[in-house]
Structures are given as C-alpha cells and as structure tokens.
Amino acid sequence: MTVSITPHEAECSSLRRWLFDAAVPFWAEQGIDGRGLAYEEFGFDGRPMEVGYRRSLVQFRQVYVFARSALMGVVSPALSSELFHRVAALAWHPRGGFVHTLDSNGAMLNPVRDCYD
C-alpha cells in the first residue's frame, strides 16, 4: 500500500523542520542577551539589533516558544523557566500586572500596563 503525501502535508513538514531545526535553535543560542532577556529583533545579517528596550510581550512570547519547544525535545526546559522567572521579576508592576517595556538593562522603561501585555 502506497501512502501519498499531500502538498499541504509536505509544506507543514517543511515548516516544522525549519522551525525546530533552524529557527528555535537559533533563538535559543543567539536570541538571549547578556542579561538573560530576549532580543527584540535581528538584522538581515543574523545579528541581534539593540533597540534599547525589551517588551514584556516579546519576552513572554519567547517563554511560550521555548516551553513548547522543550516539550517537543528541541531545547532544555530550563531555558523557558529561567526567562520566565527573570522577566516576571523585572517586569512586574508594584500594583499588579506587567509593564509594557523594560530598558535593555532590565529596568522599567514604560510602566504602562494593559490587557494585551
């Protein structure tokens, strides 16, 4: 019995390989700065661009990506755990919720809190 793969399945397989063999390992190795926070963006040359801030949303999105990838055996679970605890400690507002942005050193930059962040 021959099993044929649909174009959709082939595209999904290709995307999965790129995501877990290239993108996630790249972010795990190159995407965390010296202070342990996730970079906001990279240039076309693959190097991190220092934009002067770290959005809470981006930090916690990376926590999710790393946690999900850890469940799939792609990265260490410690990566998401360490990032989560670091960002939660730095970005937590004294009145509750997470601030919008930290500066590149991890200090509160924009204390605005909203449901999206």
GROMACS .gro file of C-alpha atoms in nm:
model
  117
    1MET     CA    1   0.000   0.000   0.000
    2THR     CA    2   0.140   0.337  -0.103
    3VAL     CA    3   0.070   0.640   0.111
    4SER     CA    4   0.079   0.967  -0.073
    5ILE     CA    5   0.164   1.295   0.093
    6THR     CA    6  -0.048   1.594   0.004
    7PRO     CA    7   0.114   1.928  -0.080
    8HIS     CA    8  -0.028   2.063   0.246
    9GLU     CA    9   0.140   1.787   0.449
   10ALA     CA   10   0.468   1.847   0.267
   11GLU     CA   11   0.450   2.220   0.343
   12CYS     CA   12   0.376   2.151   0.710
   13SER     CA   13   0.667   1.910   0.728
   14SER     CA   14   0.897   2.166   0.569
   15LEU     CA   15   0.780   2.437   0.809
   16ARG     CA   16   0.825   2.205   1.108
   17ARG     CA   17   1.182   2.123   1.002
   18TRP     CA   18   1.267   2.492   0.959
   19LEU     CA   19   1.108   2.588   1.290
   20PHE     CA   20   1.260   2.314   1.504
   21ASP     CA   21   1.588   2.252   1.321
   22ALA     CA   22   1.678   2.614   1.245
   23ALA     CA   23   1.464   2.891   1.398
   24VAL     CA   24   1.421   2.772   1.757
   25PRO     CA   25   1.783   2.657   1.798
   26PHE     CA   26   1.896   2.993   1.653
   27TRP     CA   27   1.682   3.186   1.902
   28ALA     CA   28   1.798   2.965   2.188
   29GLU     CA   29   2.166   3.023   2.101
   30GLN     CA   30   2.161   3.381   1.969
   31GLY     CA   31   1.833   3.531   2.095
   32ILE     CA   32   1.915   3.588   2.461
   33ASP     CA   33   2.128   3.887   2.557
   34GLY     CA   34   2.398   3.904   2.825
   35ARG     CA   35   2.140   3.998   3.088
   36GLY     CA   36   1.926   3.696   3.008
   37LEU     CA   37   1.648   3.877   2.821
   38ALA     CA   38   1.527   3.800   2.470
   39TYR     CA   39   1.634   4.040   2.197
   40GLU     CA   40   1.359   4.230   2.020
   41GLU     CA   41   1.487   4.181   1.668
   42PHE     CA   42   1.766   4.067   1.441
   43GLY     CA   43   1.915   4.227   1.132
   44PHE     CA   44   1.921   4.059   0.794
   45ASP     CA   45   2.279   3.956   0.874
   46GLY     CA   46   2.151   3.738   1.162
   47ARG     CA   47   2.296   3.955   1.436
   48PRO     CA   48   2.082   4.097   1.718
   49MET     CA   49   1.987   4.461   1.686
   50GLU     CA   50   1.996   4.662   2.007
   51VAL     CA   51   1.683   4.877   2.002
   52GLY     CA   52   1.712   4.998   2.362
   53TYR     CA   53   1.406   4.822   2.506
   54ARG     CA   54   1.255   4.483   2.577
   55ARG     CA   55   0.876   4.450   2.551
   56SER     CA   56   0.715   4.222   2.808
   57LEU     CA   57   0.501   4.075   2.534
   58VAL     CA   58   0.807   3.965   2.335
   59GLN     CA   59   0.972   3.819   2.645
   60PHE     CA   60   0.671   3.609   2.738
   61ARG     CA   61   0.615   3.505   2.376
   62GLN     CA   62   0.968   3.364   2.379
   63VAL     CA   63   0.891   3.189   2.708
   64TYR     CA   64   0.599   3.018   2.535
   65VAL     CA   65   0.802   2.923   2.226
   66PHE     CA   66   1.083   2.781   2.438
   67ALA     CA   67   0.842   2.597   2.671
   68ARG     CA   68   0.655   2.442   2.380
   69SER     CA   69   0.983   2.352   2.211
   70ALA     CA   70   1.108   2.194   2.534
   71LEU     CA   71   0.801   1.970   2.542
   72MET     CA   72   0.898   1.857   2.192
   73GLY     CA   73   1.258   1.789   2.300
   74VAL     CA   74   1.414   2.072   2.098
   75VAL     CA   75   1.555   2.286   2.383
   76SER     CA   76   1.613   2.250   2.755
   77PRO     CA   77   1.314   2.324   2.981
   78ALA     CA   78   1.549   2.543   3.185
   79LEU     CA   79   1.555   2.799   2.903
   80SER     CA   80   1.186   2.890   2.931
   81SER     CA   81   1.186   2.861   3.310
   82GLU     CA   82   1.483   3.094   3.356
   83LEU     CA   83   1.347   3.351   3.109
   84PHE     CA   84   1.002   3.343   3.271
   85HIS     CA   85   1.131   3.396   3.624
   86ARG     CA   86   1.373   3.668   3.516
   87VAL     CA   87   1.112   3.866   3.321
   88ALA     CA   88   0.840   3.815   3.580
   89ALA     CA   89   1.068   3.960   3.848
   90LEU     CA   90   1.178   4.256   3.636
   91ALA     CA   91   0.851   4.347   3.463
   92TRP     CA   92   0.602   4.303   3.747
   93HIS     CA   93   0.439   4.637   3.835
   94PRO     CA   94   0.402   4.712   4.210
   95ARG     CA   95   0.024   4.746   4.159
   96GLY     CA   96  -0.003   4.423   3.964
   97GLY     CA   97   0.034   4.327   3.602
   98PHE     CA   98   0.335   4.355   3.379
   99VAL     CA   99   0.483   4.679   3.250
  100HIS     CA  100   0.492   4.742   2.877
  101THR     CA  101   0.869   4.776   2.836
  102LEU     CA  102   1.198   4.738   3.015
  103ASP     CA  103   1.515   4.910   2.903
  104SER     CA  104   1.793   4.694   2.762
  105ASN     CA  105   1.937   4.660   3.115
  106GLY     CA  106   1.610   4.523   3.254
  107ALA     CA  107   1.495   4.839   3.434
  108MET     CA  108   1.136   4.958   3.397
  109LEU     CA  109   1.114   5.186   3.092
  110ASN     CA  110   0.741   5.225   3.027
  111PRO     CA  111   0.524   5.136   3.328
  112VAL     CA  112   0.200   5.131   3.125
  113ARG     CA  113   0.005   4.812   3.179
  114ASP     CA  114  -0.266   4.682   2.950
  115CYS     CA  115  -0.454   4.359   2.888
  116TYR     CA  116  -0.251   4.282   2.576
  117ASP     CA  117   0.084   4.277   2.751
   0.00000   0.00000   0.00000
